[in-house]
Coordinates of C-alpha atoms in Angstrom, one line a residue:
X168 CA 38.0 42.0 -38.6
X169 CA 36.1 44.0 -36.2
X170 CA 32.6 43.3 -37.2
X171 CA 33.1 39.4 -37.1
X172 CA 34.8 39.6 -33.8
X173 CA 31.9 41.9 -32.4
X174 CA 29.4 39.6 -33.8
X175 CA 31.0 36.6 -32.2
X176 CA 31.0 38.3 -28.8
X177 CA 27.5 39.3 -29.0
X178 CA 26.5 35.7 -29.7
X179 CA 28.5 34.4 -26.9
X180 CA 27.0 36.7 -24.5
X181 CA 23.3 35.7 -25.5
X182 CA 23.2 32.7 -23.0
X183 CA 24.4 34.8 -20.2
X184 CA 21.4 37.0 -20.5
X185 CA 18.9 33.9 -20.3
X186 CA 17.2 33.7 -16.8
X187 CA 16.9 30.4 -15.2
X188 CA 14.0 29.5 -12.9
X189 CA 15.0 29.7 -9.2
X190 CA 15.6 26.3 -7.6
X191 CA 13.1 24.8 -5.2
X192 CA 9.3 24.5 -5.5
X193 CA 7.4 27.5 -6.5
X194 CA 4.3 26.7 -4.2
X195 CA 3.5 24.7 -1.1
X196 CA 1.7 22.1 -3.3
X197 CA 4.6 21.8 -5.4
X198 CA 7.0 21.3 -2.4
X199 CA 4.6 18.7 -1.0
X200 CA 4.7 16.8 -4.3
X201 CA 8.6 16.8 -4.3
X202 CA 8.8 15.5 -0.7
X203 CA 6.5 12.5 -1.6
X204 CA 8.6 11.9 -4.8
X205 CA 11.7 11.9 -2.8
X206 CA 10.3 9.7 -0.3
X207 CA 9.4 7.2 -2.9
X208 CA 12.6 7.4 -5.0
X209 CA 14.7 7.0 -1.6
X210 CA 12.6 4.1 -0.4
X211 CA 12.5 6.0 3.1
X212 CA 8.5 5.4 4.0
X213 CA 8.6 1.7 3.0
X214 CA 6.5 -0.4 5.4
X215 CA 8.6 -3.2 7.3
X216 CA 5.7 -5.7 6.7
X217 CA 5.9 -7.5 3.4
X218 CA 2.6 -6.7 1.7
X219 CA 1.4 -9.7 -0.6
X220 CA -1.7 -10.1 -2.5
X221 CA -3.9 -13.1 -2.0
X222 CA -4.7 -15.4 -4.8
X223 CA -8.1 -14.2 -5.1
X224 CA -6.8 -10.4 -5.3
X225 CA -4.3 -11.6 -7.9
X226 CA -6.8 -13.4 -9.9
X227 CA -9.2 -10.3 -9.9
X228 CA -6.4 -8.1 -10.9
X229 CA -5.4 -10.2 -13.9
X230 CA -9.1 -10.4 -15.0
X231 CA -9.3 -6.6 -14.8
X232 CA -6.3 -6.5 -16.9
X233 CA -7.2 -9.1 -19.5
X234 CA -10.7 -7.3 -19.7
X235 CA -9.2 -4.2 -21.6
X236 CA -8.4 -6.5 -24.7
X237 CA -12.0 -7.4 -25.2
X238 CA -12.8 -4.1 -27.0
X239 CA -12.1 -4.0 -30.7
X240 CA -10.3 -1.1 -32.0
X241 CA -12.0 0.8 -34.6
X242 CA -10.4 1.0 -38.0
X243 CA -11.2 5.0 -38.0
X244 CA -11.6 7.3 -35.3
X245 CA -14.2 10.2 -35.8
X246 CA -13.8 12.7 -33.2
X247 CA -17.0 14.3 -34.0
X248 CA -19.1 11.4 -33.5
X249 CA -20.7 11.8 -30.2
X250 CA -21.6 9.3 -27.6
X251 CA -23.5 9.1 -24.6
X252 CA -22.6 8.5 -21.0
X253 CA -24.4 5.5 -19.4
X254 CA -24.8 5.3 -15.5
X255 CA -25.2 2.3 -13.8

């Protein structure tokens, strides 16, 4: 009876020994990032002026989006097949 009770007690105390990460950002960069994410999620830095795209901007964005469907997906992917980088 004592052994199962001792085992159960030991198993129940294991989570208490786990150390959690301290609350708050670990670095100034992380603190800055969390600040920006908080601004975005709470909508605190939104512009009072509505910002709409012109018809030309919308058309260019649509064409850029549609362009990604012009590339054929290969049947097989060979990670060892090298390629070259072309610069314009």
